[in-house]
Amino acid sequence: MKKISLLAMFTLAAAFSVSAQAADRVGDFTLIDNNGKAHQLSKYAYNKALVIVSQATGCTTNQENIARYKQLRTNWDHRGVSFVMLNSDVRDERAGIRAEEAVWKYDFPILDDETQLVAESLGITYAGQVVVVDPVRMNVLYRGPLPAQPANAPLGQVLTAIVADGADSRQMETVAVEAEGGAGAGCALEFPARDANLADVPDYETEIAPILIERCVGCHVEGGIGPFAMNSHMMIQGWSPMIREVLMTGRMPPMQIDPTIREFTNNGNIPVEERQKLIHWINAGSPRN
Ligand code: HEC
């Protein structure tokens, strides 16, 4: 199939470099926003695109751009594009996110990516970064700053392409815009858990198995109500893609409660560090050791 190359159409300011490559795929995820509402990527499938703006408390790039985020939404939301913010800053808690929203009136749902796992999967590195995802095919189509003139820049080109009749993101690429030297155009985010788990992959026997025994094996045992038994490394390795999906969407363990609002939602009761360990271990190939 022919790839549509958007690059040919771009004219760019010299301070940024643009690259395009086969589209990155993301898995489904569910996160809770600043108002306690759950957002699942696949539930945005009635949209042609979801624009995700990375946000952090106190980040001046976000604060200065509020009016321009809203303008972008005004220009695109009637064409099938939805907008959310994503807070993946390790220093931010839900209460702080709410306080920031009360002061700055972002007026976008701010999804709380407390594990940072969604930012990692989207390739987000700084607050102020904008990511465009096709929620049907789960392809990342744009990753970069909010340009001064979005309509004439890669961001506008990508949105125009994905909202077009008959658009198919499988024939599109991930367009990445970076400031010269690979730097971000916003507030850098740190990923301490990912860095630690990359440098020292969690150990199957002493770290991973104990989490599964405590959180999952009660049901996922021979004769249990779970559809498969987590009774060997091979079994767990084989089910790893599904385990990652149910963890990222908060489907497992069942009936989780959002502790900050005391309502039933489906995300959150496995501690942050445990979810990070499991996902980082799976991303590393679910090694035996
Ligand atoms: C309270 C019992 C229970 C616990 C605890 C539990 N599960 Fe499950 N799990 C189930 C049941 C029942 C199903 C099948 C129905 C469903 O998919 O919701 C299931 C399905 C699954 C599936 C298959 C999903 C699919 O779509 O085929 C995976 C993967 C999974 N669980 C992983 C986990 C992991 C990982 C944990 C621990 C973090 C866990 N489960 C904890 C009961 C449980």
CSV table of C-alpha atoms and ligand atoms in Angstrom, one decimal:
chain,number,residue,atom,x,y,z
A,1,MET,CA,0.0,0.0,0.0
A,2,LYS,CA,1.2,3.5,-0.8
A,3,LYS,CA,2.2,5.6,2.1
A,4,ILE,CA,1.0,9.1,2.0
A,5,SER,CA,4.0,11.3,2.7
A,6,LEU,CA,2.9,14.5,4.5
A,7,LEU,CA,6.5,15.7,4.7
A,8,ALA,CA,6.5,16.9,1.1
A,9,MET,CA,3.8,19.5,2.0
A,10,PHE,CA,5.6,21.0,5.0
A,11,THR,CA,7.4,24.3,5.2
A,12,LEU,CA,9.0,24.8,8.5
A,13,ALA,CA,10.8,27.3,10.7
A,14,ALA,CA,14.5,26.5,10.9
A,15,ALA,CA,14.5,25.8,14.6
A,16,PHE,CA,12.6,22.6,14.3
A,17,SER,CA,13.3,19.3,12.6
A,18,VAL,CA,10.6,17.0,11.3
A,19,SER,CA,10.7,13.3,10.7
A,20,ALA,CA,8.2,10.8,9.6
A,21,GLN,CA,8.3,7.0,10.0
A,22,ALA,CA,5.9,4.1,10.1
A,23,ALA,CA,3.2,5.0,12.6
A,24,ASP,CA,3.8,4.0,16.3
A,25,ARG,CA,1.0,1.9,17.8
A,26,VAL,CA,-0.3,2.4,21.3
A,27,GLY,CA,-2.3,0.1,23.4
A,28,ASP,CA,-5.7,1.0,24.9
A,29,PHE,CA,-5.6,2.7,28.3
A,30,THR,CA,-8.0,4.1,30.9
A,31,LEU,CA,-7.2,7.1,33.1
A,32,ILE,CA,-9.2,9.1,35.6
A,33,ASP,CA,-9.4,12.9,35.1
A,34,ASN,CA,-9.3,15.8,37.5
A,35,ASN,CA,-13.1,15.4,38.0
A,36,GLY,CA,-12.9,11.7,38.8
A,37,LYS,CA,-14.3,10.7,35.3
A,38,ALA,CA,-12.7,7.7,33.5
A,39,HIS,CA,-11.4,8.1,30.0
A,40,GLN,CA,-10.7,5.1,27.9
A,41,LEU,CA,-8.9,5.7,24.6
A,42,SER,CA,-11.0,3.1,22.7
A,43,LYS,CA,-14.2,4.8,23.8
A,44,TYR,CA,-13.1,7.8,21.7
A,45,ALA,CA,-13.5,5.6,18.7
A,46,TYR,CA,-16.5,7.7,17.5
A,47,ASN,CA,-13.9,10.5,16.9
A,48,LYS,CA,-11.5,10.7,14.0
A,49,ALA,CA,-8.6,11.9,16.3
A,50,LEU,CA,-7.8,12.5,19.9
A,51,VAL,CA,-5.5,15.4,20.6
A,52,ILE,CA,-3.6,14.9,23.9
A,53,VAL,CA,-1.7,17.9,25.4
A,54,SER,CA,0.9,16.9,27.9
A,55,GLN,CA,0.4,19.1,31.0
A,56,ALA,CA,2.3,19.7,34.3
A,57,THR,CA,1.5,21.8,37.3
A,58,GLY,CA,3.4,25.1,37.1
A,59,CYS,CA,4.6,24.5,33.5
A,60,THR,CA,4.7,28.0,31.8
A,61,THR,CA,4.4,26.5,28.3
A,62,ASN,CA,1.0,25.2,29.2
A,63,GLN,CA,-0.1,28.3,31.0
A,64,GLU,CA,1.0,30.6,28.2
A,65,ASN,CA,-0.8,28.5,25.6
A,66,ILE,CA,-4.2,28.1,27.2
A,67,ALA,CA,-6.0,30.4,24.7
A,68,ARG,CA,-4.2,28.7,21.8
A,69,TYR,CA,-5.2,25.2,23.0
A,70,LYS,CA,-8.8,26.4,23.1
A,71,GLN,CA,-8.5,28.0,19.7
A,72,LEU,CA,-7.2,24.7,18.3
A,73,ARG,CA,-10.2,22.9,19.8
A,74,THR,CA,-12.6,25.5,18.4
A,75,ASN,CA,-11.1,24.9,15.0
A,76,TRP,CA,-11.3,21.2,15.1
A,77,ASP,CA,-13.9,19.8,17.5
A,78,HIS,CA,-16.7,20.1,15.0
A,79,ARG,CA,-14.7,18.0,12.6
A,80,GLY,CA,-14.5,15.0,14.8
A,81,VAL,CA,-11.4,15.8,16.9
A,82,SER,CA,-11.6,15.5,20.7
A,83,PHE,CA,-9.1,17.1,23.1
A,84,VAL,CA,-7.8,16.1,26.6
A,85,MET,CA,-4.8,17.0,28.7
A,86,LEU,CA,-2.5,14.4,30.2
A,87,ASN,CA,-0.6,15.0,33.5
A,88,SER,CA,2.3,12.6,33.7
A,89,ASP,CA,4.5,14.7,36.0
A,90,VAL,CA,5.8,12.5,38.9
A,91,ARG,CA,5.6,15.4,41.2
A,92,ASP,CA,1.9,16.1,40.7
A,93,GLU,CA,-1.0,14.7,42.7
A,94,ARG,CA,-4.7,14.8,41.8
A,95,ALA,CA,-5.3,17.6,44.3
A,96,GLY,CA,-2.5,19.7,42.9
A,97,ILE,CA,-3.9,19.1,39.4
A,98,ARG,CA,-7.3,20.3,40.5
A,99,ALA,CA,-5.8,23.4,42.1
A,100,GLU,CA,-3.9,24.3,38.9
A,101,GLU,CA,-7.1,23.9,36.9
A,102,ALA,CA,-9.0,26.1,39.3
A,103,VAL,CA,-6.4,28.9,38.8
A,104,TRP,CA,-5.7,28.6,35.1
A,105,LYS,CA,-9.1,27.4,33.9
A,106,TYR,CA,-7.7,25.0,31.3
A,107,ASP,CA,-11.2,23.7,30.7
A,108,PHE,CA,-10.0,20.4,29.3
A,109,PRO,CA,-10.3,17.1,31.2
A,110,ILE,CA,-6.8,16.5,32.7
A,111,LEU,CA,-6.1,12.8,32.8
A,112,ASP,CA,-4.0,11.7,35.7
A,113,ASP,CA,-1.2,9.5,34.4
A,114,GLU,CA,0.1,8.7,37.8
A,115,THR,CA,2.2,5.7,36.7
A,116,GLN,CA,3.5,7.7,33.7
A,117,LEU,CA,2.9,4.5,31.6
A,118,VAL,CA,0.6,6.3,29.2
A,119,ALA,CA,3.1,9.1,28.5
A,120,GLU,CA,5.8,6.4,28.0
A,121,SER,CA,3.6,4.5,25.5
A,122,LEU,CA,2.8,7.7,23.6
A,123,GLY,CA,6.5,8.8,23.5
A,124,ILE,CA,5.8,12.0,25.5
A,125,THR,CA,9.0,13.6,27.0
A,126,TYR,CA,7.9,17.1,28.0
A,127,ALA,CA,4.9,19.0,29.2
A,128,GLY,CA,3.6,21.2,26.4
A,129,GLN,CA,4.0,18.4,23.9
A,130,VAL,CA,1.0,17.6,21.7
A,131,VAL,CA,0.2,14.1,20.5
A,132,VAL,CA,-2.5,13.1,17.9
A,133,VAL,CA,-3.8,9.6,18.1
A,134,ASP,CA,-6.3,7.8,15.9
A,135,PRO,CA,-8.5,6.1,18.6
A,136,VAL,CA,-9.8,3.5,16.2
A,137,ARG,CA,-6.5,2.1,14.8
A,138,MET,CA,-4.5,3.3,17.8
A,139,ASN,CA,-1.8,4.9,15.7
A,140,VAL,CA,0.2,7.9,16.9
A,141,LEU,CA,0.1,10.4,14.0
A,142,TYR,CA,1.8,13.5,15.4
A,143,ARG,CA,4.2,14.2,18.3
A,144,GLY,CA,5.6,17.7,18.8
A,145,PRO,CA,5.0,21.2,20.0
A,146,LEU,CA,1.9,23.4,19.5
A,147,PRO,CA,3.1,25.4,16.5
A,148,ALA,CA,2.6,29.2,16.2
A,149,GLN,CA,0.4,28.7,13.1
A,150,PRO,CA,-1.0,25.2,13.5
A,151,ALA,CA,-2.9,25.3,10.2
A,152,ASN,CA,0.2,25.6,8.1
A,153,ALA,CA,2.4,23.4,10.2
A,154,PRO,CA,2.7,19.5,10.5
A,155,LEU,CA,0.0,19.5,13.3
A,156,GLY,CA,-2.6,21.1,11.0
A,157,GLN,CA,-1.6,18.9,8.1
A,158,VAL,CA,-2.0,15.7,10.1
A,159,LEU,CA,-5.4,16.8,11.5
A,160,THR,CA,-6.5,17.7,8.0
A,161,ALA,CA,-5.4,14.3,6.7
A,162,ILE,CA,-7.1,12.2,9.4
A,163,VAL,CA,-10.4,14.0,9.3
A,164,ALA,CA,-10.6,13.6,5.5
A,165,ASP,CA,-13.3,11.3,4.2
A,166,GLY,CA,-12.0,7.7,3.9
A,167,ALA,CA,-8.8,8.5,5.8
A,168,ASP,CA,-7.0,5.4,7.1
A,169,SER,CA,-4.2,6.0,9.6
A,170,ARG,CA,-2.7,2.6,8.6
A,171,GLN,CA,-1.5,4.4,5.5
A,172,MET,CA,-0.2,7.4,7.5
A,173,GLU,CA,3.0,7.9,9.4
A,174,THR,CA,4.0,9.3,12.8
A,175,VAL,CA,5.2,12.8,12.2
A,176,ALA,CA,7.6,13.9,14.9
A,177,VAL,CA,8.6,17.5,15.3
A,178,GLU,CA,11.6,18.3,17.6
A,179,ALA,CA,13.3,21.5,18.5
A,180,GLU,CA,16.8,21.5,17.0
A,181,GLY,CA,19.2,19.2,18.9
A,182,GLY,CA,16.3,16.9,19.8
A,183,ALA,CA,15.2,19.1,22.7
A,184,GLY,CA,11.6,19.5,23.8
A,185,ALA,CA,9.7,22.8,23.4
A,186,GLY,CA,8.3,22.8,26.9
A,187,CYS,CA,8.9,21.6,30.5
A,188,ALA,CA,11.0,18.4,30.6
A,189,LEU,CA,9.5,15.4,32.4
A,190,GLU,CA,11.5,12.9,34.3
A,191,PHE,CA,10.7,9.2,34.3
A,192,PRO,CA,12.5,7.8,37.3
A,193,ALA,CA,10.6,4.5,37.5
A,194,ARG,CA,11.1,3.7,33.8
A,195,ASP,CA,14.8,4.6,34.0
A,196,ALA,CA,15.3,2.4,37.1
A,197,ASN,CA,13.4,-0.5,35.7
A,198,LEU,CA,15.3,-0.3,32.4
A,199,ALA,CA,18.6,-0.2,34.1
A,200,ASP,CA,17.6,-3.1,36.4
A,201,VAL,CA,14.7,-5.1,34.9
A,202,PRO,CA,12.4,-6.3,37.8
A,203,ASP,CA,13.2,-9.9,38.8
A,204,TYR,CA,10.6,-12.5,38.0
A,205,GLU,CA,10.9,-14.6,41.1
A,206,THR,CA,11.5,-12.0,43.8
A,207,GLU,CA,9.5,-9.0,42.4
A,208,ILE,CA,7.0,-10.0,39.7
A,209,ALA,CA,5.7,-13.4,41.0
A,210,PRO,CA,4.9,-11.9,44.5
A,211,ILE,CA,2.8,-9.1,43.0
A,212,LEU,CA,0.8,-11.6,40.9
A,213,ILE,CA,0.4,-13.9,43.8
A,214,GLU,CA,-1.0,-11.1,46.0
A,215,ARG,CA,-3.2,-9.4,43.4
A,216,CYS,CA,-4.2,-12.0,40.8
A,217,VAL,CA,-3.6,-15.6,41.7
A,218,GLY,CA,-6.6,-15.8,44.0
A,219,CYS,CA,-8.7,-16.0,40.9
A,220,HIS,CA,-6.2,-17.0,38.3
A,221,VAL,CA,-5.5,-20.5,39.7
A,222,GLU,CA,-6.3,-24.0,38.6
A,223,GLY,CA,-10.1,-24.3,39.1
A,224,GLY,CA,-10.4,-20.5,39.9
A,225,ILE,CA,-12.8,-18.1,38.3
A,226,GLY,CA,-10.1,-16.5,36.2
A,227,PRO,CA,-9.9,-17.9,32.6
A,228,PHE,CA,-6.3,-19.0,32.9
A,229,ALA,CA,-4.0,-20.1,35.8
A,230,MET,CA,-0.9,-18.1,36.5
A,231,ASN,CA,1.0,-21.2,37.4
A,232,SER,CA,4.2,-20.9,35.5
A,233,HIS,CA,6.6,-18.4,34.0
A,234,MET,CA,5.6,-19.7,30.5
A,235,MET,CA,1.9,-19.1,31.1
A,236,ILE,CA,2.5,-15.6,32.4
A,237,GLN,CA,4.9,-14.8,29.5
A,238,GLY,CA,2.3,-16.1,27.0
A,239,TRP,CA,-0.5,-14.0,28.5
A,240,SER,CA,1.8,-10.9,28.9
A,241,PRO,CA,0.2,-8.8,26.1
A,242,MET,CA,-3.2,-9.4,27.6
A,243,ILE,CA,-2.0,-8.7,31.1
A,244,ARG,CA,-0.5,-5.4,30.0
A,245,GLU,CA,-3.8,-4.5,28.4
A,246,VAL,CA,-6.0,-5.3,31.4
A,247,LEU,CA,-3.6,-3.4,33.6
A,248,MET,CA,-3.5,-0.3,31.3
A,249,THR,CA,-7.2,-0.3,31.1
A,250,GLY,CA,-7.8,-1.0,34.7
A,251,ARG,CA,-9.9,-4.1,34.0
A,252,MET,CA,-7.9,-6.3,36.4
A,253,PRO,CA,-8.1,-6.8,39.2
A,254,PRO,CA,-11.8,-6.4,39.0
A,255,MET,CA,-13.9,-3.8,40.9
A,256,GLN,CA,-11.3,-1.2,41.7
A,257,ILE,CA,-12.1,1.9,43.6
A,258,ASP,CA,-10.7,5.4,43.0
A,259,PRO,CA,-9.4,6.3,46.5
A,260,THR,CA,-9.4,10.0,45.9
A,261,ILE,CA,-13.1,10.2,45.2
A,262,ARG,CA,-14.5,7.1,46.9
A,263,GLU,CA,-16.5,6.1,43.8
A,264,PHE,CA,-16.3,2.9,41.8
A,265,THR,CA,-14.2,3.3,38.7
A,266,ASN,CA,-12.0,0.8,37.1
A,267,ASN,CA,-8.6,2.1,37.7
A,268,GLY,CA,-6.1,2.3,40.4
A,269,ASN,CA,-6.0,-0.2,43.2
A,270,ILE,CA,-2.8,-1.9,42.4
A,271,PRO,CA,-0.1,0.5,43.8
A,272,VAL,CA,1.6,2.7,41.2
A,273,GLU,CA,5.0,1.0,41.7
A,274,GLU,CA,3.6,-2.5,41.2
A,275,ARG,CA,1.9,-1.5,37.9
A,276,GLN,CA,5.1,0.1,36.7
A,277,LYS,CA,7.1,-3.0,37.6
A,278,LEU,CA,4.7,-5.3,35.8
A,279,ILE,CA,4.5,-3.2,32.7
A,280,HIS,CA,8.2,-2.5,32.5
A,281,TRP,CA,8.9,-6.2,33.0
A,282,ILE,CA,6.5,-7.1,30.2
A,283,ASN,CA,8.0,-4.4,27.9
A,284,ALA,CA,11.4,-6.0,28.5
A,285,GLY,CA,10.0,-9.3,27.2
A,286,SER,CA,8.7,-10.8,30.4
A,287,PRO,CA,12.2,-12.4,31.1
A,288,ARG,CA,12.6,-15.4,33.4
A,289,ASN,CA,15.7,-13.7,34.7
B,1,HEC,C1,-11.6,-11.4,41.6
B,1,HEC,C2,-11.0,-12.4,40.7
B,1,HEC,C3,-9.9,-11.9,39.8
B,1,HEC,C4,-8.7,-11.3,40.1
B,1,HEC,C5,-8.2,-10.9,41.5
B,1,HEC,C6,-8.0,-11.1,38.9
B,1,HEC,N1,-8.7,-11.6,37.8
B,1,HEC,FE1,-8.2,-11.5,35.9
B,1,HEC,N2,-9.9,-12.3,35.3
B,1,HEC,C7,-10.9,-12.7,36.2
B,1,HEC,C8,-12.1,-13.2,35.4
B,1,HEC,C9,-13.4,-13.7,36.0
B,1,HEC,C10,-11.8,-13.0,34.1
B,1,HEC,C11,-12.6,-13.4,32.9
B,1,HEC,C12,-13.7,-12.3,32.6
B,1,HEC,C13,-13.1,-11.0,32.2
B,1,HEC,O1,-12.3,-11.0,31.3
B,1,HEC,O2,-13.4,-10.0,32.8
B,1,HEC,C14,-10.4,-12.5,34.1
B,1,HEC,C15,-9.7,-12.3,32.9
B,1,HEC,C16,-8.3,-11.9,32.9
B,1,HEC,C17,-7.6,-11.8,31.7
B,1,HEC,C18,-8.0,-12.1,30.3
B,1,HEC,C19,-8.7,-10.9,29.7
B,1,HEC,C20,-9.4,-11.2,28.4
B,1,HEC,O3,-9.9,-10.3,27.8
B,1,HEC,O4,-9.3,-12.3,27.9
B,1,HEC,C21,-6.3,-11.3,32.0
B,1,HEC,C22,-5.1,-11.1,31.1
B,1,HEC,C23,-6.3,-11.2,33.5
B,1,HEC,N3,-7.6,-11.5,33.9
B,1,HEC,C24,-5.3,-10.7,34.2
B,1,HEC,C25,-5.3,-10.5,35.6
B,1,HEC,C26,-4.3,-9.9,36.3
B,1,HEC,C27,-2.9,-9.4,35.8
B,1,HEC,C28,-4.7,-9.8,37.6
B,1,HEC,C29,-3.9,-9.2,38.8
B,1,HEC,C30,-3.4,-7.9,38.7
B,1,HEC,C31,-6.0,-10.3,37.7
B,1,HEC,N4,-6.4,-10.7,36.4
B,1,HEC,C32,-6.8,-10.4,38.8
B,1,HEC,C33,-10.9,-12.7,37.6
B,1,HEC,C34,-9.9,-12.1,38.3
